[in-house]
């Protein structure tokens, strides 16, 4: 029963819209399904790292040392602004076509997914405030691994599903036809999220 509660919280946490969703969607629309899935899986590894660190006590550390949380917040905001500016720069290109522009490498897609999870203050809040409630002093290593794997696999499954759904041929053709507007919207959303994250 406890695991079902954890599963539900992880599902709701993964599905909540935010910068992670924007990054996976951008990789999918601009570079293809493989890039989107890889970004989602790399994001899941970052989530798994957050889960592992929470299980091993980082949640308590962040709660006690507010400066540490603030540093994570500022780094996350700076990365979101950088992503937003890049999206707007692509949108400003004179002839922006999906097949004409230089696609990002798979490594770049994976890096984007991993960094947005590691530098996302929303995840810091999620793991320190909610996920940590499932961590107890007497847990065995196998119990702890179940917690970490649940968070990791749920996140990876959700963002892989997002990449698969948004890479359907008809939808992808429409999105790529309006790629300039998609990039503009993504850039504005990412910068807006950064400002919201940075402001107390």
Tab-separated table of C-alpha atoms in Angstrom:
chain	number	residue	atom	x	y	z
A	1	UNK	CA	0.000	0.000	0.000
A	2	UNK	CA	2.881	2.344	0.849
A	3	UNK	CA	4.534	1.561	-2.486
A	4	UNK	CA	1.289	2.372	-4.338
A	5	UNK	CA	1.240	5.788	-2.668
A	6	UNK	CA	4.850	6.334	-3.719
A	7	UNK	CA	4.025	5.237	-7.272
A	8	UNK	CA	1.088	7.658	-7.465
A	9	UNK	CA	3.193	10.564	-6.218
A	10	UNK	CA	5.976	9.741	-8.705
A	11	UNK	CA	3.477	9.556	-11.585
A	12	UNK	CA	1.884	12.876	-10.661
A	13	UNK	CA	5.317	14.452	-10.203
A	14	UNK	CA	6.502	13.253	-13.621
A	15	UNK	CA	3.315	14.397	-15.362
A	16	UNK	CA	3.300	17.903	-13.914
A	17	UNK	CA	4.230	20.396	-16.663
A	18	UNK	CA	7.475	22.295	-16.350
A	19	UNK	CA	10.910	22.843	-17.895
A	20	UNK	CA	11.610	19.102	-18.178
A	21	UNK	CA	8.574	18.607	-20.412
A	22	UNK	CA	9.574	21.594	-22.532
A	23	UNK	CA	13.082	20.184	-23.069
A	24	UNK	CA	11.876	16.695	-24.044
A	25	UNK	CA	9.258	18.162	-26.409
A	26	UNK	CA	11.817	20.446	-28.024
A	27	UNK	CA	14.214	17.553	-28.594
A	28	UNK	CA	11.402	15.456	-30.078
A	29	UNK	CA	10.008	18.123	-32.400
A	30	UNK	CA	13.335	19.577	-33.515
A	31	UNK	CA	15.525	16.478	-33.665
A	32	UNK	CA	13.267	13.428	-33.752
A	33	UNK	CA	11.835	10.626	-31.643
A	34	UNK	CA	15.197	9.088	-30.739
A	35	UNK	CA	16.499	12.369	-29.378
A	36	UNK	CA	13.322	12.883	-27.356
A	37	UNK	CA	13.430	9.401	-25.840
A	38	UNK	CA	17.132	9.729	-25.056
A	39	UNK	CA	16.553	13.119	-23.404
A	40	UNK	CA	13.734	11.548	-21.365
A	41	UNK	CA	15.871	8.588	-20.298
A	42	UNK	CA	18.776	10.868	-19.339
A	43	UNK	CA	16.295	12.965	-17.381
A	44	UNK	CA	15.191	9.795	-15.580
A	45	UNK	CA	18.794	9.042	-14.604
A	46	UNK	CA	19.013	12.519	-13.090
A	47	UNK	CA	15.787	11.836	-11.213
A	48	UNK	CA	17.259	8.547	-10.006
A	49	UNK	CA	20.284	10.425	-8.713
A	50	UNK	CA	18.002	12.867	-6.844
A	51	UNK	CA	16.123	9.892	-5.370
A	52	UNK	CA	19.338	8.161	-4.306
A	53	UNK	CA	20.718	11.325	-2.708
A	54	UNK	CA	17.437	11.857	-0.862
A	55	UNK	CA	17.512	8.290	0.442
A	56	UNK	CA	21.084	8.875	1.634
A	57	UNK	CA	20.324	12.127	3.397
A	58	UNK	CA	20.621	15.016	0.937
A	59	UNK	CA	17.018	16.014	1.609
A	60	UNK	CA	17.852	16.712	5.251
A	61	UNK	CA	21.010	18.579	4.221
A	62	UNK	CA	19.145	20.852	1.800
A	63	UNK	CA	16.464	21.589	4.406
A	64	UNK	CA	19.072	22.535	6.999
A	65	UNK	CA	21.308	24.559	4.693
A	66	UNK	CA	19.131	26.986	2.781
A	67	UNK	CA	22.130	28.359	0.842
A	68	UNK	CA	22.632	24.955	-0.797
A	69	UNK	CA	19.053	24.970	-2.037
A	70	UNK	CA	19.455	28.568	-3.207
A	71	UNK	CA	22.569	27.666	-5.226
A	72	UNK	CA	20.678	24.787	-6.892
A	73	UNK	CA	17.840	27.208	-7.660
A	74	UNK	CA	20.124	29.802	-9.262
A	75	UNK	CA	21.966	27.197	-11.326
A	76	UNK	CA	18.640	25.823	-12.536
A	77	UNK	CA	17.350	29.275	-13.453
A	78	UNK	CA	20.559	30.108	-15.329
A	79	UNK	CA	20.346	26.869	-17.313
A	80	UNK	CA	16.695	27.505	-18.195
A	81	UNK	CA	17.562	30.994	-19.458
A	82	UNK	CA	20.378	29.551	-21.564
A	83	UNK	CA	17.994	26.982	-23.089
A	84	UNK	CA	15.365	29.675	-23.705
A	85	UNK	CA	17.836	31.975	-25.448
A	86	UNK	CA	19.006	29.104	-27.647
A	87	UNK	CA	15.409	28.332	-28.638
A	88	UNK	CA	14.760	31.987	-29.501
A	89	UNK	CA	18.013	32.109	-31.466
A	90	UNK	CA	16.905	29.132	-33.553
A	91	UNK	CA	13.498	30.759	-34.066
A	92	UNK	CA	15.182	33.936	-35.322
A	93	UNK	CA	17.001	32.063	-38.099
A	94	UNK	CA	15.957	33.427	-41.532
A	95	UNK	CA	14.923	30.052	-42.956
A	96	UNK	CA	14.116	27.693	-40.151
A	97	UNK	CA	13.199	24.286	-41.470
A	98	UNK	CA	13.385	21.013	-39.588
A	99	UNK	CA	15.459	19.336	-42.306
A	100	UNK	CA	17.625	22.358	-43.046
A	101	UNK	CA	18.826	23.241	-39.577
A	102	UNK	CA	21.685	21.379	-37.957
A	103	UNK	CA	20.310	18.697	-35.691
A	104	UNK	CA	21.743	18.263	-32.233
A	105	UNK	CA	23.717	15.110	-31.547
A	106	UNK	CA	22.389	12.313	-29.363
A	107	UNK	CA	24.966	13.318	-26.754
A	108	UNK	CA	23.568	16.872	-26.719
A	109	UNK	CA	20.034	15.507	-26.300
A	110	UNK	CA	21.123	13.309	-23.398
A	111	UNK	CA	23.020	16.197	-21.807
A	112	UNK	CA	19.960	18.455	-22.055
A	113	UNK	CA	17.756	15.861	-20.376
A	114	UNK	CA	20.236	15.126	-17.601
A	115	UNK	CA	21.053	18.755	-16.815
A	116	UNK	CA	17.430	19.891	-16.720
A	117	UNK	CA	16.686	17.227	-14.108
A	118	UNK	CA	19.796	17.844	-12.018
A	119	UNK	CA	19.351	21.639	-12.067
A	120	UNK	CA	15.566	21.723	-11.734
A	121	UNK	CA	14.595	23.300	-8.364
A	122	UNK	CA	11.129	21.750	-8.684
A	123	UNK	CA	12.740	18.337	-8.375
A	124	UNK	CA	14.707	19.473	-5.347
A	125	UNK	CA	11.430	20.493	-3.697
A	126	UNK	CA	9.680	17.291	-4.777
A	127	UNK	CA	12.332	14.998	-3.336
A	128	UNK	CA	13.014	16.910	-0.135
A	129	UNK	CA	9.343	17.576	0.658
A	130	UNK	CA	7.492	14.517	-0.691
A	131	UNK	CA	9.811	11.671	-1.636
A	132	UNK	CA	11.692	11.952	1.656
A	133	UNK	CA	8.472	11.044	3.498
A	134	UNK	CA	8.910	7.469	2.262
A	135	UNK	CA	12.438	7.193	3.642
A	136	UNK	CA	12.718	5.695	7.124
A	137	UNK	CA	15.697	4.975	9.360
A	138	UNK	CA	15.199	1.220	9.404
A	139	UNK	CA	14.947	0.606	5.669
A	140	UNK	CA	17.015	-2.147	4.116
A	141	UNK	CA	19.167	-1.576	1.036
A	142	UNK	CA	16.610	-3.433	-1.102
A	143	UNK	CA	13.818	-1.160	0.172
A	144	UNK	CA	15.919	1.873	-0.685
A	145	UNK	CA	16.651	0.502	-4.171
A	146	UNK	CA	12.911	0.017	-4.749
A	147	UNK	CA	12.333	3.689	-3.901
A	148	UNK	CA	15.070	4.858	-6.260
A	149	UNK	CA	14.069	2.540	-9.115
A	150	UNK	CA	10.396	3.482	-8.820
A	151	UNK	CA	11.152	7.191	-9.235
A	152	UNK	CA	13.622	6.519	-12.079
A	153	UNK	CA	11.471	4.113	-14.101
A	154	UNK	CA	8.260	6.141	-13.747
A	155	UNK	CA	10.026	9.268	-14.972
A	156	UNK	CA	11.728	7.504	-17.873
A	157	UNK	CA	8.495	5.792	-18.939
A	158	UNK	CA	6.504	9.048	-18.876
A	159	UNK	CA	8.951	11.107	-20.938
A	160	UNK	CA	9.526	8.248	-23.388
A	161	UNK	CA	5.748	8.113	-23.861
A	162	UNK	CA	5.695	11.887	-24.421
A	163	UNK	CA	8.415	11.560	-27.078
A	164	UNK	CA	6.588	8.697	-28.801
A	165	UNK	CA	3.222	10.493	-28.815
A	166	UNK	CA	4.614	13.786	-30.102
A	167	UNK	CA	6.662	12.075	-32.812
A	168	UNK	CA	3.621	10.589	-34.534
A	169	UNK	CA	3.996	11.412	-38.254
A	170	UNK	CA	0.934	13.649	-38.692
A	171	UNK	CA	1.482	15.596	-35.491
A	172	UNK	CA	5.220	15.855	-36.108
A	173	UNK	CA	4.701	17.193	-39.641
A	174	UNK	CA	2.355	19.887	-38.310
A	175	UNK	CA	4.721	20.785	-35.467
A	176	UNK	CA	7.710	21.007	-37.792
A	177	UNK	CA	5.723	23.122	-40.224
A	178	UNK	CA	5.241	25.565	-37.370
A	179	UNK	CA	8.720	25.005	-35.932
A	180	UNK	CA	9.519	28.709	-35.742
A	181	UNK	CA	6.503	29.373	-33.516
A	182	UNK	CA	7.219	26.242	-31.474
A	183	UNK	CA	10.781	27.446	-30.827
A	184	UNK	CA	9.553	30.948	-29.967
A	185	UNK	CA	6.963	29.583	-27.535
A	186	UNK	CA	9.494	27.188	-26.000
A	187	UNK	CA	12.019	29.993	-25.537
A	188	UNK	CA	9.508	32.311	-23.879
A	189	UNK	CA	8.194	29.518	-21.617
A	190	UNK	CA	11.698	28.476	-20.518
A	191	UNK	CA	12.760	32.044	-19.733
A	192	UNK	CA	9.462	32.644	-17.916
A	193	UNK	CA	10.003	29.494	-15.850
A	194	UNK	CA	13.540	30.656	-15.063
A	195	UNK	CA	12.293	33.995	-13.771
A	196	UNK	CA	9.619	32.292	-11.701
A	197	UNK	CA	12.197	29.894	-10.257
A	198	UNK	CA	14.715	32.647	-9.430
A	199	UNK	CA	12.221	34.914	-7.684
A	200	UNK	CA	11.398	34.038	-4.044
